Tab-separated table of C-alpha atoms in Angstrom:
chain	number	residue	atom	x	y	z
A	1	UNK	CA	15.675	-3.451	9.393
A	2	UNK	CA	13.918	-2.852	6.032
A	3	UNK	CA	11.945	-5.777	5.072
A	4	UNK	CA	11.044	-4.835	1.484
A	5	UNK	CA	13.838	-2.736	-0.501
A	6	UNK	CA	13.261	-1.317	-3.680
A	7	UNK	CA	16.492	0.057	-4.913
A	8	UNK	CA	15.572	1.916	-7.947
A	9	UNK	CA	13.968	5.489	-6.982
A	10	UNK	CA	13.685	6.107	-10.698
A	11	UNK	CA	13.484	4.390	-14.008
A	12	UNK	CA	13.177	5.229	-17.675
A	13	UNK	CA	12.117	3.126	-20.472
A	14	UNK	CA	11.648	3.304	-24.358
A	15	UNK	CA	7.781	2.521	-25.442
A	16	UNK	CA	7.259	-1.072	-26.352
A	17	UNK	CA	10.265	-2.127	-24.638
A	18	UNK	CA	10.307	-4.401	-21.492
A	19	UNK	CA	11.250	-2.902	-18.245
A	20	UNK	CA	12.269	-4.716	-14.637
A	21	UNK	CA	11.809	-3.130	-11.566
A	22	UNK	CA	13.543	-4.673	-8.614
A	23	UNK	CA	12.055	-5.764	-5.200
A	24	UNK	CA	14.016	-7.605	-2.637
A	25	UNK	CA	12.532	-8.861	0.728
A	26	UNK	CA	13.306	-10.113	4.240
A	27	UNK	CA	11.335	-12.815	6.201
A	28	UNK	CA	12.220	-15.788	7.930
A	29	UNK	CA	8.381	-16.845	7.543
A	30	UNK	CA	8.372	-19.583	5.205
A	31	UNK	CA	4.688	-18.467	3.924
A	32	UNK	CA	4.178	-15.216	2.918
A	33	UNK	CA	2.837	-13.515	-0.249
A	34	UNK	CA	4.142	-10.558	-2.420
A	35	UNK	CA	2.096	-7.795	-4.160
A	36	UNK	CA	2.846	-5.552	-6.739
A	37	UNK	CA	0.724	-1.929	-6.989
A	38	UNK	CA	0.759	0.740	-9.235
A	39	UNK	CA	0.116	4.368	-8.422
A	40	UNK	CA	-0.306	6.775	-11.518
A	41	UNK	CA	-0.220	10.461	-10.690
A	42	UNK	CA	-3.875	10.512	-10.114
A	43	UNK	CA	-3.048	8.791	-6.885
A	44	UNK	CA	-5.125	5.730	-6.584
A	45	UNK	CA	-3.521	2.508	-5.724
A	46	UNK	CA	-3.828	-0.318	-8.430
A	47	UNK	CA	-3.225	-3.779	-7.250
A	48	UNK	CA	-1.361	-5.705	-10.310
A	49	UNK	CA	-0.112	-9.097	-9.225
A	50	UNK	CA	0.403	-11.425	-6.596
A	51	UNK	CA	2.929	-14.362	-5.900
A	52	UNK	CA	2.795	-16.705	-3.202
A	53	UNK	CA	5.985	-17.984	-1.368
A	54	UNK	CA	4.716	-21.624	-2.117
A	55	UNK	CA	4.017	-20.859	-5.896
A	56	UNK	CA	5.942	-23.003	-8.161
A	57	UNK	CA	5.306	-20.900	-11.093
A	58	UNK	CA	6.027	-17.175	-11.698
A	59	UNK	CA	2.764	-15.134	-11.483
A	60	UNK	CA	1.970	-13.403	-14.646
A	61	UNK	CA	-1.096	-11.070	-15.371
A	62	UNK	CA	-1.319	-9.931	-19.018
A	63	UNK	CA	1.876	-7.636	-19.648
A	64	UNK	CA	2.990	-8.255	-15.870
A	65	UNK	CA	5.061	-10.715	-14.689
A	66	UNK	CA	6.869	-11.329	-11.605
A	67	UNK	CA	10.388	-12.951	-11.463
A	68	UNK	CA	10.322	-14.671	-8.459
A	69	UNK	CA	13.625	-15.759	-7.150
A	70	UNK	CA	13.021	-17.501	-3.818
A	71	UNK	CA	16.755	-18.255	-2.706
A	72	UNK	CA	17.741	-14.739	-3.383
A	73	UNK	CA	14.358	-13.402	-1.709
A	74	UNK	CA	13.719	-11.260	-4.900
A	75	UNK	CA	10.528	-10.478	-6.486
A	76	UNK	CA	11.164	-8.356	-9.678
A	77	UNK	CA	8.008	-7.003	-11.703
A	78	UNK	CA	8.528	-7.291	-15.504
A	79	UNK	CA	6.673	-5.037	-17.567
A	80	UNK	CA	6.591	-6.070	-21.613
A	81	UNK	CA	5.992	-3.684	-24.046
A	82	UNK	CA	5.945	-0.576	-22.285
A	83	UNK	CA	3.083	1.819	-22.741
A	84	UNK	CA	2.999	5.688	-22.144
A	85	UNK	CA	0.229	4.858	-19.448
A	86	UNK	CA	2.632	2.495	-17.744
A	87	UNK	CA	4.565	5.696	-16.167
A	88	UNK	CA	3.640	5.756	-12.621
A	89	UNK	CA	5.006	4.835	-9.221
A	90	UNK	CA	5.174	0.973	-8.728
A	91	UNK	CA	5.236	-0.217	-5.042
A	92	UNK	CA	6.385	-3.998	-3.752
A	93	UNK	CA	4.436	-5.159	-0.619
A	94	UNK	CA	4.856	-8.410	1.235
A	95	UNK	CA	2.364	-9.804	3.715
A	96	UNK	CA	3.893	-12.470	6.153
A	97	UNK	CA	1.812	-15.394	7.626
A	98	UNK	CA	3.071	-15.052	11.100
A	99	UNK	CA	0.494	-14.954	13.898
A	100	UNK	CA	-2.450	-14.722	11.038
A	101	UNK	CA	-1.806	-11.276	10.558
A	102	UNK	CA	-3.040	-9.518	7.591
A	103	UNK	CA	-0.481	-6.683	8.027
A	104	UNK	CA	1.384	-5.714	4.655
A	105	UNK	CA	4.596	-4.025	4.531
A	106	UNK	CA	5.565	-1.775	1.427
A	107	UNK	CA	8.632	-0.540	-0.230
A	108	UNK	CA	9.552	2.890	-0.841
A	109	UNK	CA	8.582	2.584	-4.404
A	110	UNK	CA	10.017	3.122	-7.819
A	111	UNK	CA	8.863	5.853	-10.226
A	112	UNK	CA	8.936	4.642	-13.804
A	113	UNK	CA	8.792	6.855	-16.879
A	114	UNK	CA	8.001	5.408	-20.349
A	115	UNK	CA	9.575	7.636	-23.152
A	116	UNK	CA	7.788	7.978	-26.576
B	1	UNK	CA	-20.181	1.578	-5.365
B	2	UNK	CA	-18.364	-1.381	-4.483
B	3	UNK	CA	-14.708	0.146	-3.771
B	4	UNK	CA	-13.500	1.601	-0.726
B	5	UNK	CA	-14.646	5.271	-0.086
B	6	UNK	CA	-12.928	7.839	1.879
B	7	UNK	CA	-14.320	11.319	2.845
B	8	UNK	CA	-13.394	14.200	2.605
B	9	UNK	CA	-11.382	13.804	-0.746
B	10	UNK	CA	-9.774	17.084	0.299
B	11	UNK	CA	-9.086	18.977	3.368
B	12	UNK	CA	-7.577	21.972	4.395
B	13	UNK	CA	-7.454	23.211	8.117
B	14	UNK	CA	-5.702	25.487	10.400
B	15	UNK	CA	-2.661	24.341	12.545
B	16	UNK	CA	-4.117	23.492	16.029
B	17	UNK	CA	-7.467	22.134	14.663
B	18	UNK	CA	-8.698	18.403	14.913
B	19	UNK	CA	-9.817	16.590	11.792
B	20	UNK	CA	-11.677	13.408	11.435
B	21	UNK	CA	-11.030	11.340	8.313
B	22	UNK	CA	-13.594	8.711	7.265
B	23	UNK	CA	-13.231	5.209	5.548
B	24	UNK	CA	-15.939	2.998	4.268
B	25	UNK	CA	-14.416	-0.371	3.373
B	26	UNK	CA	-15.816	-3.076	1.018
B	27	UNK	CA	-18.531	-5.128	2.416
B	28	UNK	CA	-17.453	-8.118	3.787
B	29	UNK	CA	-13.692	-7.176	4.096
B	30	UNK	CA	-12.738	-7.756	7.776
B	31	UNK	CA	-9.285	-6.068	7.579
B	32	UNK	CA	-8.951	-2.633	7.365
B	33	UNK	CA	-5.738	-0.299	7.171
B	34	UNK	CA	-4.848	3.428	7.272
B	35	UNK	CA	-1.774	4.673	5.546
B	36	UNK	CA	0.113	8.052	5.209
B	37	UNK	CA	1.624	9.295	2.144
B	38	UNK	CA	3.778	12.444	2.080
B	39	UNK	CA	4.223	13.872	-1.076
B	40	UNK	CA	6.661	11.762	-3.558
B	41	UNK	CA	7.005	9.229	-0.520
B	42	UNK	CA	6.047	5.681	-0.025
B	43	UNK	CA	3.091	4.507	2.075
B	44	UNK	CA	3.756	4.917	5.878
B	45	UNK	CA	1.403	2.257	7.953
B	46	UNK	CA	-0.594	3.727	10.564
B	47	UNK	CA	-2.841	1.279	11.873
B	48	UNK	CA	-4.773	-1.836	11.103
B	49	UNK	CA	-8.025	-3.355	12.255
B	50	UNK	CA	-8.645	-7.125	11.756
B	51	UNK	CA	-12.233	-8.242	12.778
B	52	UNK	CA	-12.947	-7.969	16.566
B	53	UNK	CA	-9.105	-8.073	17.618
B	54	UNK	CA	-7.024	-5.403	19.322
B	55	UNK	CA	-6.231	-2.716	16.437
B	56	UNK	CA	-2.131	-2.872	15.567
B	57	UNK	CA	-1.469	0.783	16.395
B	58	UNK	CA	2.190	0.288	16.052
B	59	UNK	CA	2.385	2.822	13.138
B	60	UNK	CA	0.691	5.822	14.755
B	61	UNK	CA	3.217	8.622	15.068
B	62	UNK	CA	2.093	10.256	18.086
B	63	UNK	CA	-0.651	10.052	20.785
B	64	UNK	CA	-2.345	12.786	18.626
B	65	UNK	CA	-3.423	10.188	16.049
B	66	UNK	CA	-6.296	7.815	17.155
B	67	UNK	CA	-8.587	5.474	15.031
B	68	UNK	CA	-11.421	3.678	15.510
B	69	UNK	CA	-13.550	1.251	13.632
B	70	UNK	CA	-17.246	0.260	14.223
B	71	UNK	CA	-17.543	-3.413	13.869
B	72	UNK	CA	-16.421	-4.430	10.294
B	73	UNK	CA	-17.703	-1.392	8.901
B	74	UNK	CA	-16.851	2.406	8.823
B	75	UNK	CA	-13.318	3.463	10.362
B	76	UNK	CA	-12.652	7.150	11.132
B	77	UNK	CA	-8.988	8.333	11.720
B	78	UNK	CA	-8.801	11.426	13.915
B	79	UNK	CA	-5.738	13.740	14.311
B	80	UNK	CA	-5.830	16.303	17.136
B	81	UNK	CA	-4.174	19.343	17.280
B	82	UNK	CA	-3.029	19.426	13.702
B	83	UNK	CA	0.891	20.162	12.853
B	84	UNK	CA	1.959	21.522	9.357
B	85	UNK	CA	4.243	17.992	9.325
B	86	UNK	CA	0.563	16.465	9.221
B	87	UNK	CA	-0.201	17.581	5.696
B	88	UNK	CA	-0.058	14.410	3.397
B	89	UNK	CA	-2.452	12.174	1.766
B	90	UNK	CA	-4.387	9.694	4.205
B	91	UNK	CA	-4.989	6.288	2.280
B	92	UNK	CA	-7.301	3.868	3.490
B	93	UNK	CA	-7.626	0.110	2.289
B	94	UNK	CA	-9.516	-2.926	3.014
B	95	UNK	CA	-8.937	-6.516	2.493
B	96	UNK	CA	-10.757	-9.925	2.592
B	97	UNK	CA	-9.525	-12.645	5.080
B	98	UNK	CA	-10.895	-15.565	3.155
B	99	UNK	CA	-8.882	-17.609	0.958
B	100	UNK	CA	-5.457	-17.128	2.594
B	101	UNK	CA	-2.593	-15.152	1.759
B	102	UNK	CA	-3.510	-13.874	-1.981
B	103	UNK	CA	-5.692	-11.388	-0.910
B	104	UNK	CA	-4.681	-7.952	-2.327
B	105	UNK	CA	-5.656	-4.458	-0.505
B	106	UNK	CA	-8.093	-2.295	-2.089
B	107	UNK	CA	-7.417	1.074	-1.677
B	108	UNK	CA	-9.709	4.431	-1.523
B	109	UNK	CA	-8.667	7.516	-3.209
B	110	UNK	CA	-7.467	8.784	-0.083
B	111	UNK	CA	-7.922	12.401	1.763
B	112	UNK	CA	-5.553	15.179	0.864
B	113	UNK	CA	-4.937	16.985	4.103
B	114	UNK	CA	-3.194	20.384	4.243
B	115	UNK	CA	-2.519	22.134	7.335
B	116	UNK	CA	-1.786	25.730	7.078
């Protein structure tokens, strides 16, 4: 069974508008971390934002925020004021605390295209 | 530099040859990961090293694939008797295991492997 699901293979957004990229996850571990990465066409993986399962507040990093809905097991990435440079693949990932492993599970990604 | 370093950046080889890919993690990072990314696809987990523990090899697709790590430093991924289906970008990442769950993975630029 998929532990991380990204249902949007591709998204378009107009420059300067906000966009939400969906991510749902499946775990029975009460302690876990959720990560978002950006992969531009150049190929490097760039860490964007982190949300811990016990964090009371939604994480924010500049124009990135994470809409964390624990009961729904969703961790959607919100990008505000989209820029052309935001065009990239975006991956959601999860790390579970079970057995102390530092293994990460990635979703299949969402390709975002920002339109001028 | 201070980042994860992978070499070579590109490798073209004939079907049936063996290849060795190298990863230098960030100094002090005890966890090291290898992923495969086929064109336009997500990240496929291959193997994970954590300190002196036995590596998690659950993602290796066949016995043609193997990886080693020397202590908490360099890792090599070896693919024997390469097949055309092995053509992909191989990404290495490392992470710290201090300060709990919030540690992101730091990725190298990858090795683009092409099998003729």
